C-alpha positions in Angstrom: 12.3 -27.0 102.1 14.8 -28.4 101.0 18.5 -26.2 99.6 17.3 -25.6 96.0 13.6 -24.5 96.8 14.4 -21.1 95.9 13.3 -21.7 92.3 11.0 -19.8 92.5 11.7 -16.7 94.2 13.1 -15.6 91.1 15.7 -13.0 90.2 19.4 -13.7 91.0 18.9 -16.2 94.2 21.6 -18.9 94.1 20.1 -22.2 93.9 21.4 -23.6 97.6 19.3 -20.4 98.7 15.8 -22.4 100.4 12.8 -20.1 100.8 11.1 -19.8 104.2 7.9 -19.1 104.4 5.0 -18.3 106.9 2.6 -20.6 108.0 0.2 -18.6 106.1 2.2 -19.5 103.4 3.8 -15.6 102.7 7.3 -15.5 101.9 9.1 -14.0 104.2 12.8 -14.7 103.3 15.2 -17.7 102.5 18.2 -19.9 104.0 21.7 -20.3 102.2 24.0 -22.7 103.4 26.4 -20.9 106.3 29.6 -23.1 106.6 28.2 -25.9 108.9 25.3 -23.7 109.8 22.5 -21.5 108.1 21.9 -17.8 107.9 19.0 -16.3 107.3 17.9 -13.4 104.5 15.1 -11.2 104.5 13.4 -10.0 101.8 15.6 -7.1 101.5 18.8 -9.3 101.2 19.3 -8.6 104.7 21.3 -11.0 107.0 18.4 -11.9 110.0 20.5 -13.9 111.3 24.5 -16.0 110.5 25.7 -19.4 111.4 22.5 -20.4 113.4 21.1 -24.1 113.7 18.2 -24.0 110.6 15.6 -23.4 113.7 17.2 -20.7 114.7 17.9 -18.9 111.1 14.0 -20.0 110.9 12.8 -18.2 113.6 14.9 -15.2 113.1 13.3 -14.7 110.0 9.2 -15.5 111.5 10.2 -13.0 114.1 11.5 -10.3 111.3 8.4 -10.8 110.0 7.2 -8.4 106.3 6.0 -5.6 108.0 8.8 -3.0 107.7 7.9 -3.5 103.8 5.0 -0.9 105.0 7.3 1.2 107.2 8.2 4.9 105.2 12.0 4.6 104.4 14.3 7.7 103.1 15.7 7.5 99.4 19.2 9.2 100.0 20.1 11.5 96.2 23.7 13.0 95.5 23.5 16.8 96.3 19.6 16.3 97.5 17.6 16.4 100.9 15.8 12.7 101.2 12.8 11.9 99.9 10.2 9.8 102.4 9.4 6.8 100.2 7.1 3.6 100.3 7.7 0.5 99.2 5.5 -0.1 96.2 7.4 -3.7 94.6 10.6 -6.2 96.0 11.9 -9.0 94.2 15.4 -10.6 94.4 15.4 -8.5 90.9 14.5 -5.0 91.6 12.9 -2.9 94.4 10.4 -0.7 93.6 9.9 2.6 95.7 7.2 5.8 95.1 8.1 8.9 97.1 5.2 8.9 100.6 1.4 10.2 99.1 0.8 10.0 102.7 -2.2 7.9 102.3 -3.9 10.4 98.7 -4.5 7.5 96.2 -4.8 10.1 94.1 -2.2 12.0 94.3 0.4 11.3 91.5 4.1 10.8 92.9 7.7 9.5 91.5 8.4 6.1 91.7 12.2 5.1 92.0 13.4 1.4 91.0 16.6 0.6 92.6 18.4 -3.0 92.8 18.5 -5.8 94.9 19.3 -6.3 97.5 18.5 -3.4 99.6 21.3 0.1 98.4 23.0 1.8 101.1 21.0 4.8 99.8 18.0 3.3 100.7 17.8 3.4 104.9 15.1 3.8 107.6 14.3 7.8 108.6 16.6 9.0 110.8 16.3 12.0 113.5 16.4 15.1 111.2 15.0 13.5 108.2 12.8 15.1 106.7 9.2 14.4 107.6 6.3 15.5 105.3 4.7 17.4 107.7 6.8 20.2 108.7 8.1 23.2 106.9 12.2 23.5 106.5 13.6 26.8 107.2 
């Protein structure tokens, strides 16, 4: 791929970012110029690695993969307990999450549309976060 190939990424991706796909065609992120080096950006807009050569940037994105999109995340709410959420949609235009349904697809859950790149209020679970399986006391 050549710089500027980010056009098919949509959203607010700068024109000098290059789309990076796995061998199977799945988008795993972008590589952007970083002085005389390159920085790899994952699908959530986070730096995977910075100021490296092109091949190291590609390797970092491929190593990170996309499995993290299927993980449970925590959504911080002002004045409330963090919510367990799952990602529904991730694009350079937005991130859509829903309250974790614990595999019950018939259960209607609230959805939240968040800005991209990933906002600070959407994070990985930490010790002490509600897990949905135990009751708070």
